[in-house]
CSV table of N, CA and C in Angstrom, one decimal:
chain,number,residue,atom,x,y,z
A,1,MET,N,82.7,89.2,95.4
A,1,MET,CA,82.3,87.9,95.4
A,1,MET,C,83.0,87.1,96.6
A,2,GLN,N,84.3,87.3,96.7
A,2,GLN,CA,85.1,86.7,97.7
A,2,GLN,C,84.7,87.2,99.1
A,3,GLN,N,84.4,88.5,99.2
A,3,GLN,CA,84.0,89.2,100.4
A,3,GLN,C,82.6,88.6,100.9
A,4,GLU,N,81.7,88.3,99.9
A,4,GLU,CA,80.4,87.8,100.2
A,4,GLU,C,80.6,86.4,100.8
A,5,LYS,N,81.5,85.6,100.2
A,5,LYS,CA,81.7,84.2,100.7
A,5,LYS,C,82.3,84.3,102.1
A,6,THR,N,83.3,85.2,102.4
A,6,THR,CA,83.9,85.4,103.7
A,6,THR,C,82.8,85.8,104.7
A,7,ASN,N,81.9,86.7,104.3
A,7,ASN,CA,80.9,87.2,105.3
A,7,ASN,C,79.9,86.0,105.6
A,8,ALA,N,79.6,85.2,104.6
A,8,ALA,CA,78.7,84.1,104.8
A,8,ALA,C,79.3,83.1,105.7
A,9,PHE,N,80.6,82.8,105.5
A,9,PHE,CA,81.4,81.9,106.3
A,9,PHE,C,81.4,82.4,107.8
A,10,ASN,N,81.7,83.7,107.9
A,10,ASN,CA,81.7,84.3,109.3
A,10,ASN,C,80.4,84.2,110.0
A,11,ARG,N,79.3,84.5,109.3
A,11,ARG,CA,77.9,84.4,109.8
A,11,ARG,C,77.6,82.9,110.2
A,12,GLN,N,78.0,82.0,109.4
A,12,GLN,CA,77.8,80.6,109.7
A,12,GLN,C,78.6,80.2,111.0
A,13,CYS,N,79.9,80.6,111.1
A,13,CYS,CA,80.7,80.4,112.3
A,13,CYS,C,80.0,81.0,113.5
A,14,ILE,N,79.6,82.2,113.4
A,14,ILE,CA,78.9,82.9,114.6
A,14,ILE,C,77.7,82.1,115.0
A,15,SER,N,76.9,81.7,114.0
A,15,SER,CA,75.6,81.0,114.3
A,15,SER,C,75.9,79.7,115.1
A,16,GLU,N,76.9,78.9,114.5
A,16,GLU,CA,77.2,77.6,115.1
A,16,GLU,C,77.8,77.8,116.5
A,17,ALA,N,78.6,78.9,116.7
A,17,ALA,CA,79.2,79.2,118.0
A,17,ALA,C,78.1,79.4,119.0
A,18,LEU,N,77.1,80.2,118.7
A,18,LEU,CA,76.0,80.5,119.6
A,18,LEU,C,75.3,79.2,119.9
A,19,ILE,N,75.0,78.3,119.0
A,19,ILE,CA,74.3,77.1,119.2
A,19,ILE,C,75.2,76.2,120.2
A,20,ARG,N,76.5,76.1,119.9
A,20,ARG,CA,77.3,75.3,120.8
A,20,ARG,C,77.4,75.9,122.2
A,21,LEU,N,77.4,77.2,122.3
A,21,LEU,CA,77.4,77.8,123.6
A,21,LEU,C,76.2,77.5,124.4
A,22,MET,N,75.1,77.4,123.7
A,22,MET,CA,73.8,77.2,124.4
A,22,MET,C,73.7,75.8,124.9
A,23,GLU,N,74.6,74.9,124.5
A,23,GLU,CA,74.6,73.6,125.1
A,23,GLU,C,75.3,73.6,126.5
A,24,GLN,N,76.0,74.7,126.8
A,24,GLN,CA,76.7,74.9,128.0
A,24,GLN,C,76.1,75.9,129.0
A,25,LYS,N,75.3,76.9,128.5
A,25,LYS,CA,74.8,77.9,129.3
A,25,LYS,C,73.5,78.4,128.7
A,26,GLU,N,72.8,79.2,129.5
A,26,GLU,CA,71.6,79.8,129.1
A,26,GLU,C,71.8,81.0,128.1
A,27,TYR,N,70.9,81.2,127.2
A,27,TYR,CA,71.0,82.2,126.1
A,27,TYR,C,71.4,83.6,126.7
A,28,ASP,N,70.6,84.0,127.8
A,28,ASP,CA,70.9,85.3,128.3
A,28,ASP,C,72.2,85.5,129.0
A,29,GLU,N,72.9,84.4,129.3
A,29,GLU,CA,74.2,84.4,130.0
A,29,GLU,C,75.3,84.5,129.0
A,30,ILE,N,75.1,84.3,127.7
A,30,ILE,CA,76.1,84.2,126.7
A,30,ILE,C,76.4,85.6,126.2
A,31,THR,N,77.7,85.9,126.2
A,31,THR,CA,78.2,87.3,125.8
A,31,THR,C,78.7,87.3,124.4
A,32,VAL,N,78.7,88.5,123.8
A,32,VAL,CA,79.3,88.7,122.5
A,32,VAL,C,80.8,88.2,122.4
A,33,THR,N,81.5,88.5,123.5
A,33,THR,CA,82.9,88.0,123.6
A,33,THR,C,83.0,86.5,123.5
A,34,GLN,N,82.1,85.8,124.2
A,34,GLN,CA,82.2,84.4,124.2
A,34,GLN,C,81.8,83.8,122.8
A,35,ILE,N,80.8,84.5,122.1
A,35,ILE,CA,80.5,84.0,120.8
A,35,ILE,C,81.7,84.2,119.8
A,36,CYS,N,82.3,85.4,119.9
A,36,CYS,CA,83.4,85.7,119.0
A,36,CYS,C,84.6,84.7,119.3
A,37,GLN,N,84.9,84.5,120.5
A,37,GLN,CA,86.0,83.5,120.8
A,37,GLN,C,85.7,82.1,120.3
A,38,MET,N,84.4,81.6,120.5
A,38,MET,CA,84.0,80.3,120.0
A,38,MET,C,84.0,80.3,118.5
A,39,ALA,N,83.6,81.4,117.8
A,39,ALA,CA,83.5,81.4,116.4
A,39,ALA,C,84.9,81.7,115.7
A,40,GLY,N,85.8,82.2,116.5
A,40,GLY,CA,87.1,82.6,115.9
A,40,GLY,C,87.1,83.8,115.1
A,41,VAL,N,86.2,84.8,115.5
A,41,VAL,CA,86.1,86.0,114.7
A,41,VAL,C,86.2,87.2,115.7
A,42,SER,N,86.5,88.4,115.1
A,42,SER,CA,86.7,89.6,116.0
A,42,SER,C,85.3,90.2,116.3
A,43,ARG,N,85.3,91.0,117.3
A,43,ARG,CA,84.1,91.7,117.7
A,43,ARG,C,83.6,92.6,116.5
A,44,MET,N,84.6,93.2,115.8
A,44,MET,CA,84.3,94.0,114.6
A,44,MET,C,83.5,93.2,113.6
A,45,THR,N,84.0,92.0,113.3
A,45,THR,CA,83.3,91.1,112.4
A,45,THR,C,81.8,90.8,112.9
A,46,TYR,N,81.7,90.5,114.2
A,46,TYR,CA,80.4,90.3,114.8
A,46,TYR,C,79.5,91.5,114.5
A,47,TYR,N,79.9,92.7,114.9
A,47,TYR,CA,79.1,93.8,114.8
A,47,TYR,C,78.9,94.3,113.3
A,48,ARG,N,79.7,93.9,112.4
A,48,ARG,CA,79.5,94.2,111.0
A,48,ARG,C,78.3,93.4,110.5
A,49,ASN,N,78.0,92.2,111.1
A,49,ASN,CA,77.0,91.4,110.7
A,49,ASN,C,75.7,91.4,111.6
A,50,TYR,N,75.9,91.7,112.8
A,50,TYR,CA,74.7,91.6,113.8
A,50,TYR,C,74.8,92.7,114.8
A,51,SER,N,73.6,93.1,115.2
A,51,SER,CA,73.6,94.1,116.3
A,51,SER,C,73.1,93.4,117.6
A,52,ASN,N,72.6,92.2,117.6
A,52,ASN,CA,72.2,91.4,118.8
A,52,ASN,C,72.2,89.9,118.5
A,53,LYS,N,72.0,89.1,119.5
A,53,LYS,CA,72.0,87.7,119.4
A,53,LYS,C,70.8,87.2,118.6
A,54,ARG,N,69.7,87.8,118.8
A,54,ARG,CA,68.5,87.4,118.1
A,54,ARG,C,68.7,87.4,116.6
A,55,GLU,N,69.4,88.4,116.1
A,55,GLU,CA,69.6,88.5,114.7
A,55,GLU,C,70.4,87.3,114.2
A,56,ILE,N,71.3,86.8,115.0
A,56,ILE,CA,72.1,85.6,114.6
A,56,ILE,C,71.1,84.5,114.3
A,57,PHE,N,70.2,84.2,115.2
A,57,PHE,CA,69.2,83.1,114.9
A,57,PHE,C,68.3,83.4,113.8
A,58,SER,N,67.9,84.6,113.6
A,58,SER,CA,67.0,85.0,112.5
A,58,SER,C,67.7,84.8,111.2
A,59,ASP,N,69.0,85.2,111.1
A,59,ASP,CA,69.8,85.0,109.9
A,59,ASP,C,70.0,83.5,109.6
A,60,TYR,N,70.3,82.8,110.6
A,60,TYR,CA,70.5,81.3,110.5
A,60,TYR,C,69.2,80.7,110.0
A,61,MET,N,68.1,81.1,110.5
A,61,MET,CA,66.8,80.5,110.0
A,61,MET,C,66.6,80.8,108.6
A,62,LYS,N,66.8,82.0,108.1
A,62,LYS,CA,66.7,82.3,106.7
A,62,LYS,C,67.6,81.5,105.8
A,63,MET,N,68.9,81.2,106.3
A,63,MET,CA,69.8,80.4,105.6
A,63,MET,C,69.3,79.0,105.5
A,64,ILE,N,68.7,78.5,106.5
A,64,ILE,CA,68.1,77.1,106.5
A,64,ILE,C,67.0,77.1,105.4
A,65,VAL,N,66.1,78.0,105.5
A,65,VAL,CA,65.0,78.1,104.5
A,65,VAL,C,65.5,78.2,103.1
A,66,ASP,N,66.5,79.0,102.8
A,66,ASP,CA,67.1,79.2,101.5
A,66,ASP,C,67.7,77.9,101.0
A,67,GLU,N,68.4,77.2,101.9
A,67,GLU,CA,69.0,75.9,101.6
A,67,GLU,C,67.9,74.9,101.3
A,68,PHE,N,66.8,74.9,102.0
A,68,PHE,CA,65.7,74.0,101.8
A,68,PHE,C,65.2,74.2,100.4
A,69,VAL,N,65.0,75.4,100.0
A,69,VAL,CA,64.5,75.7,98.7
A,69,VAL,C,65.4,75.2,97.6
A,70,GLN,N,66.7,75.3,97.8
A,70,GLN,CA,67.7,74.7,96.8
A,70,GLN,C,67.5,73.2,96.7
A,71,VAL,N,67.4,72.5,97.9
A,71,VAL,CA,67.2,71.1,97.9
A,71,VAL,C,65.9,70.7,97.2
A,72,GLN,N,64.8,71.5,97.5
A,72,GLN,CA,63.5,71.3,96.9
A,72,GLN,C,63.6,71.4,95.4
A,73,LYS,N,64.3,72.4,94.9
A,73,LYS,CA,64.5,72.6,93.4
A,73,LYS,C,65.3,71.5,92.8
A,74,SER,N,66.4,71.1,93.5
A,74,SER,CA,67.3,70.1,92.9
A,74,SER,C,66.6,68.7,92.8
A,75,LYS,N,65.6,68.5,93.7
A,75,LYS,CA,64.9,67.2,93.6
A,75,LYS,C,63.6,67.3,92.8
A,76,GLY,N,63.3,68.5,92.3
A,76,GLY,CA,62.2,68.7,91.4
A,76,GLY,C,60.9,68.6,92.2
A,77,LEU,N,60.9,68.9,93.5
A,77,LEU,CA,59.7,68.7,94.3
A,77,LEU,C,58.7,69.9,94.0
A,78,GLN,N,57.4,69.5,93.9
A,78,GLN,CA,56.4,70.5,93.6
A,78,GLN,C,55.8,71.0,94.9
A,79,GLN,N,55.5,72.3,94.9
A,79,GLN,CA,54.8,72.9,96.1
A,79,GLN,C,53.4,72.2,96.2
A,80,ARG,N,53.0,72.0,97.4
A,80,ARG,CA,51.7,71.4,97.8
A,80,ARG,C,51.7,69.9,97.6
A,81,SER,N,52.9,69.3,97.2
A,81,SER,CA,52.9,67.8,97.0
A,81,SER,C,53.2,67.2,98.4
A,82,TYR,N,52.8,66.0,98.5
A,82,TYR,CA,53.1,65.2,99.7
A,82,TYR,C,54.7,65.1,99.9
A,83,GLU,N,55.3,64.8,98.8
A,83,GLU,CA,56.8,64.7,98.8
A,83,GLU,C,57.5,65.9,99.3
A,84,MET,N,57.0,67.1,98.9
A,84,MET,CA,57.6,68.3,99.3
A,84,MET,C,57.4,68.6,100.8
A,85,ILE,N,56.1,68.3,101.3
A,85,ILE,CA,55.8,68.4,102.7
A,85,ILE,C,56.7,67.5,103.5
A,86,LEU,N,56.8,66.2,103.1
A,86,LEU,CA,57.6,65.3,103.8
A,86,LEU,C,59.1,65.7,103.8
A,87,ALA,N,59.6,66.2,102.7
A,87,ALA,CA,61.0,66.7,102.6
A,87,ALA,C,61.2,67.8,103.6
A,88,GLY,N,60.2,68.7,103.7
A,88,GLY,CA,60.3,69.8,104.7
A,88,GLY,C,60.4,69.3,106.1
A,89,PHE,N,59.6,68.3,106.5
A,89,PHE,CA,59.7,67.8,107.8
A,89,PHE,C,61.1,67.1,108.1
A,90,LEU,N,61.5,66.3,107.1
A,90,LEU,CA,62.8,65.7,107.2
A,90,LEU,C,64.0,66.7,107.3
A,91,TYR,N,63.9,67.7,106.4
A,91,TYR,CA,64.9,68.7,106.4
A,91,TYR,C,65.0,69.4,107.7
A,92,PHE,N,63.9,69.9,108.2
A,92,PHE,CA,63.9,70.7,109.5
A,92,PHE,C,64.2,69.8,110.7
A,93,ARG,N,63.9,68.5,110.6
A,93,ARG,CA,64.3,67.6,111.6
A,93,ARG,C,65.9,67.5,111.8
A,94,SER,N,66.5,67.7,110.7
A,94,SER,CA,68.0,67.7,110.7
A,94,SER,C,68.6,68.9,111.4
A,95,TYR,N,67.7,69.9,111.7
A,95,TYR,CA,68.1,71.1,112.4
A,95,TYR,C,67.5,71.1,113.8
A,96,GLN,N,67.2,70.0,114.3
A,96,GLN,CA,66.5,69.8,115.6
A,96,GLN,C,67.3,70.6,116.7
A,97,ARG,N,68.6,70.5,116.7
A,97,ARG,CA,69.4,71.1,117.8
A,97,ARG,C,69.2,72.6,117.7
A,98,PHE,N,69.2,73.2,116.6
A,98,PHE,CA,69.0,74.7,116.4
A,98,PHE,C,67.6,75.0,116.9
A,99,ILE,N,66.6,74.3,116.5
A,99,ILE,CA,65.2,74.6,116.9
A,99,ILE,C,65.0,74.4,118.4
A,100,GLU,N,65.7,73.5,119.0
A,100,GLU,CA,65.6,73.3,120.4
A,100,GLU,C,66.3,74.5,121.1
A,101,CYS,N,67.3,75.1,120.5
A,101,CYS,CA,67.9,76.3,121.1
A,101,CYS,C,67.0,77.5,121.0
A,102,LEU,N,66.2,77.6,119.9
A,102,LEU,CA,65.2,78.6,119.9
A,102,LEU,C,64.2,78.5,121.0
A,103,HIS,N,63.7,77.3,121.1
A,103,HIS,CA,62.7,77.0,122.2
A,103,HIS,C,63.3,77.3,123.6
A,104,GLN,N,64.5,76.9,123.8
A,104,GLN,CA,65.1,77.1,125.1
A,104,GLN,C,65.3,78.6,125.4
A,105,ALA,N,65.5,79.4,124.4
A,105,ALA,CA,65.8,80.8,124.6
A,105,ALA,C,64.5,81.6,124.5
A,106,ASN,N,63.3,80.9,124.4
A,106,ASN,CA,62.0,81.6,124.2
A,106,ASN,C,62.0,82.4,122.9
A,107,LEU,N,62.6,81.8,121.9
A,107,LEU,CA,62.7,82.5,120.6
A,107,LEU,C,62.0,81.6,119.5
A,108,SER,N,61.1,80.8,119.9
A,108,SER,CA,60.4,79.9,118.9
A,108,SER,C,59.8,80.7,117.8
A,109,SER,N,59.4,82.0,118.1
A,109,SER,CA,58.8,82.8,117.0
A,109,SER,C,59.7,82.9,115.8
A,110,ILE,N,61.0,82.7,116.0
A,110,ILE,CA,61.9,82.7,114.8
A,110,ILE,C,61.6,81.6,113.8
A,111,LEU,N,61.2,80.5,114.4
A,111,LEU,CA,60.8,79.4,113.5
A,111,LEU,C,59.6,79.8,112.7
A,112,GLN,N,58.6,80.4,113.4
A,112,GLN,CA,57.4,80.9,112.7
A,112,GLN,C,57.8,81.9,111.6
A,113,ASP,N,58.7,82.8,112.0
A,113,ASP,CA,59.2,83.8,111.0
A,113,ASP,C,59.8,83.2,109.8
A,114,GLY,N,60.5,82.1,110.1
A,114,GLY,CA,61.2,81.3,109.0
A,114,GLY,C,60.2,80.8,108.0
A,115,ILE,N,59.1,80.2,108.5
A,115,ILE,CA,58.0,79.7,107.7
A,115,ILE,C,57.4,80.8,106.9
A,116,ASN,N,57.1,81.9,107.6
A,116,ASN,CA,56.6,83.1,106.9
A,116,ASN,C,57.5,83.6,105.8
A,117,TYR,N,58.8,83.6,106.1
A,117,TYR,CA,59.8,84.0,105.1
A,117,TYR,C,59.7,83.1,103.9
A,118,TYR,N,59.6,81.8,104.1
A,118,TYR,CA,59.5,80.9,102.9
A,118,TYR,C,58.2,81.3,102.1
A,119,ILE,N,57.1,81.6,102.7
A,119,ILE,CA,55.9,81.9,102.0
A,119,ILE,C,56.1,83.2,101.3
A,120,ASP,N,56.6,84.2,101.9
A,120,ASP,CA,56.8,85.6,101.3
A,120,ASP,C,57.8,85.5,100.2
A,121,GLN,N,58.9,84.8,100.3
A,121,GLN,CA,60.0,84.8,99.3
A,121,GLN,C,59.8,83.8,98.2
A,122,TYR,N,59.2,82.7,98.5
A,122,TYR,CA,59.2,81.6,97.5
A,122,TYR,C,57.8,81.0,97.1
A,123,VAL,N,56.7,81.4,97.8
A,123,VAL,CA,55.4,80.9,97.4
A,123,VAL,C,54.5,82.0,96.8
A,124,LEU,N,54.4,83.1,97.5
A,124,LEU,CA,53.5,84.2,97.0
A,124,LEU,C,54.1,84.8,95.7
A,125,GLN,N,53.2,85.1,94.8
A,125,GLN,CA,53.6,85.7,93.6
A,125,GLN,C,53.2,87.2,93.6
A,126,ALA,N,54.0,88.1,93.0
A,126,ALA,CA,53.7,89.5,93.0
A,126,ALA,C,52.3,89.7,92.4
A,127,GLY,N,51.5,90.5,93.0
A,127,GLY,CA,50.1,90.8,92.5
A,127,GLY,C,49.1,89.8,92.8
A,128,GLU,N,49.5,88.8,93.6
A,128,GLU,CA,48.5,87.7,93.9
A,128,GLU,C,47.5,88.2,94.9
A,129,ASP,N,46.3,87.6,94.9
A,129,ASP,CA,45.2,88.0,95.7
A,129,ASP,C,45.7,88.0,97.2
A,130,VAL,N,45.4,89.1,97.9
A,130,VAL,CA,45.8,89.2,99.3
A,130,VAL,C,45.2,88.2,100.2
A,131,MET,N,44.1,87.7,99.9
A,131,MET,CA,43.4,86.6,100.7
A,131,MET,C,44.3,85.3,100.6
A,132,ARG,N,45.0,85.1,99.5
A,132,ARG,CA,45.8,83.9,99.5
A,132,ARG,C,46.9,83.9,100.5
A,133,LYS,N,47.4,85.1,100.8
A,133,LYS,CA,48.4,85.3,101.8
A,133,LYS,C,47.9,84.9,103.2
A,134,TYR,N,46.7,85.2,103.5
A,134,TYR,CA,46.1,84.8,104.7
A,134,TYR,C,45.9,83.3,104.8
A,135,HIS,N,45.5,82.7,103.7
A,135,HIS,CA,45.4,81.2,103.7
A,135,HIS,C,46.7,80.6,104.0
A,136,LEU,N,47.7,81.1,103.3
A,136,LEU,CA,49.1,80.6,103.5
A,136,LEU,C,49.6,80.8,104.9
A,137,TYR,N,49.3,81.9,105.5
A,137,TYR,CA,49.7,82.2,106.9
A,137,TYR,C,49.0,81.3,107.9
A,138,TYR,N,47.8,81.0,107.5
A,138,TYR,CA,47.0,80.0,108.3
A,138,TYR,C,47.8,78.7,108.4
A,139,TYR,N,48.2,78.2,107.2
A,139,TYR,CA,49.0,77.0,107.2
A,139,TYR,C,50.4,77.1,107.9
A,140,SER,N,50.9,78.3,107.8
A,140,SER,CA,52.2,78.6,108.5
A,140,SER,C,52.0,78.4,110.0
A,141,GLY,N,51.0,78.9,110.5
A,141,GLY,CA,50.7,78.7,112.0
A,141,GLY,C,50.5,77.2,112.3
A,142,ALA,N,49.8,76.5,111.4
A,142,ALA,CA,49.6,75.1,111.6
A,142,ALA,C,50.9,74.3,111.6
A,143,LEU,N,51.7,74.6,110.6
A,143,LEU,CA,53.0,73.9,110.5
A,143,LEU,C,53.9,74.2,111.7
A,144,PHE,N,53.9,75.4,112.1
A,144,PHE,CA,54.7,75.8,113.3
A,144,PHE,C,54.2,75.0,114.5
A,145,ASN,N,52.9,74.9,114.7
A,145,ASN,CA,52.4,74.2,115.9
A,145,ASN,C,52.7,72.7,115.8
A,146,ILE,N,52.5,72.1,114.7
A,146,ILE,CA,52.7,70.7,114.5
A,146,ILE,C,54.2,70.4,114.8
A,147,TYR,N,55.1,71.2,114.1
A,147,TYR,CA,56.5,70.9,114.3
A,147,TYR,C,57.0,71.1,115.7
A,148,THR,N,56.6,72.2,116.4
A,148,THR,CA,57.1,72.5,117.7
A,148,THR,C,56.5,71.4,118.7
A,149,GLU,N,55.3,71.0,118.5
A,149,GLU,CA,54.7,70.0,119.4
A,149,GLU,C,55.5,68.6,119.2
A,150,TRP,N,55.7,68.3,117.9
A,150,TRP,CA,56.4,67.1,117.6
A,150,TRP,C,57.8,67.1,118.2
A,151,MET,N,58.5,68.2,118.1
A,151,MET,CA,59.8,68.4,118.7
A,151,MET,C,59.8,68.3,120.2
A,152,ARG,N,58.8,69.0,120.8
A,152,ARG,CA,58.7,69.1,122.2
A,152,ARG,C,58.4,67.7,122.9
A,153,THR,N,57.7,66.8,122.1
A,153,THR,CA,57.4,65.5,122.7
A,153,THR,C,58.4,64.4,122.2
A,154,GLY,N,59.5,64.8,121.7
A,154,GLY,CA,60.6,63.9,121.4
A,154,GLY,C,60.6,63.3,120.0
A,155,MET,N,59.7,63.8,119.1
A,155,MET,CA,59.7,63.4,117.7
A,155,MET,C,59.5,61.9,117.5
A,156,HIS,N,58.6,61.3,118.4
A,156,HIS,CA,58.3,59.9,118.3
A,156,HIS,C,57.3,59.5,117.2
A,157,GLU,N,56.5,60.4,116.8
A,157,GLU,CA,55.5,60.1,115.8
A,157,GLU,C,56.2,60.0,114.4
A,158,ASP,N,55.7,59.1,113.6
A,158,ASP,CA,56.3,58.9,112.3
A,158,ASP,C,56.1,60.2,111.5
A,159,VAL,N,57.2,60.6,110.9
A,159,VAL,CA,57.2,61.9,110.1
A,159,VAL,C,56.3,61.7,108.9
A,160,GLN,N,56.2,60.5,108.4
A,160,GLN,CA,55.3,60.4,107.2
A,160,GLN,C,53.8,60.6,107.6
A,161,ASP,N,53.5,60.2,108.8
A,161,ASP,CA,52.1,60.4,109.3
A,161,ASP,C,51.8,61.9,109.4
A,162,LEU,N,52.8,62.6,110.0
A,162,LEU,CA,52.6,64.1,110.1
A,162,LEU,C,52.5,64.8,108.7
A,163,ALA,N,53.3,64.3,107.8
A,163,ALA,CA,53.3,64.9,106.5
A,163,ALA,C,51.9,64.6,105.8
A,164,LYS,N,51.4,63.4,106.1
A,164,LYS,CA,50.0,63.1,105.5
A,164,LYS,C,49.0,64.0,106.1
A,165,ILE,N,49.0,64.3,107.4
A,165,ILE,CA,48.1,65.2,108.0
A,165,ILE,C,48.1,66.6,107.3
A,166,VAL,N,49.3,67.1,107.1
A,166,VAL,CA,49.4,68.4,106.5
A,166,VAL,C,49.0,68.3,105.0
A,167,TYR,N,49.4,67.3,104.3
A,167,TYR,CA,49.0,67.2,102.9
A,167,TYR,C,47.5,67.1,102.7
A,168,GLU,N,46.8,66.3,103.5
A,168,GLU,CA,45.4,66.2,103.4
A,168,GLU,C,44.7,67.5,103.5
A,169,HIS,N,45.2,68.4,104.4
A,169,HIS,CA,44.6,69.7,104.6
A,169,HIS,C,44.9,70.6,103.3
A,170,VAL,N,46.2,70.5,102.9
A,170,VAL,CA,46.6,71.3,101.7
A,170,VAL,C,45.8,70.9,100.5
A,171,LYS,N,45.6,69.6,100.3
A,171,LYS,CA,44.9,69.0,99.2
A,171,LYS,C,43.4,69.5,99.2
A,172,ARG,N,42.8,69.4,100.4
A,172,ARG,CA,41.4,69.8,100.6
A,172,ARG,C,41.3,71.3,100.2
A,173,GLU,N,42.2,72.1,100.7
A,173,GLU,CA,42.2,73.6,100.4
A,173,GLU,C,42.3,73.8,98.9
A,174,HIS,N,43.2,73.1,98.3
A,174,HIS,CA,43.5,73.3,96.9
A,174,HIS,C,42.3,73.0,96.0
A,175,GLN,N,41.5,72.0,96.5
A,175,GLN,CA,40.3,71.6,95.7
A,175,GLN,C,39.2,72.6,95.8
A,176,THR,N,39.2,73.4,96.8
A,176,THR,CA,38.1,74.4,96.9
A,176,THR,C,38.3,75.6,96.1
């Protein structure tokens, strides 16, 4: 148990170090040594957890999604509700710096992977109709595009308006 907490802490430190380093230099210019120095961990710790920098961001994205699910559950938010969709936009807005790093490094697909991870881990039920997965992945792509465009253009649009757009489509789909 203590080792799991230590590993989680080290992964968090490594992720945050990479994000901070990206404020200073390009993703491709950042070395493992620089990440380890900024994170305060050894190279052995780094390689125990990751084999490359992309894995750092993928792991961090999954951590963000898992945290969101805990927030969603603690607030009693129901899937497909306007409140849950709005909470998702607000939650991911708080990680704007991270998502900008993904975009800057041409790794925006990790955000898409995160949305798909949410669907696979928390929405789809075992034995569910395979066509439902395709419907959900359709929405995954829509959410990805809405969020990345919103971020790219400076997040000037009201988050509630964006959540309403998504909710109207989800509600329409649920009625059919």
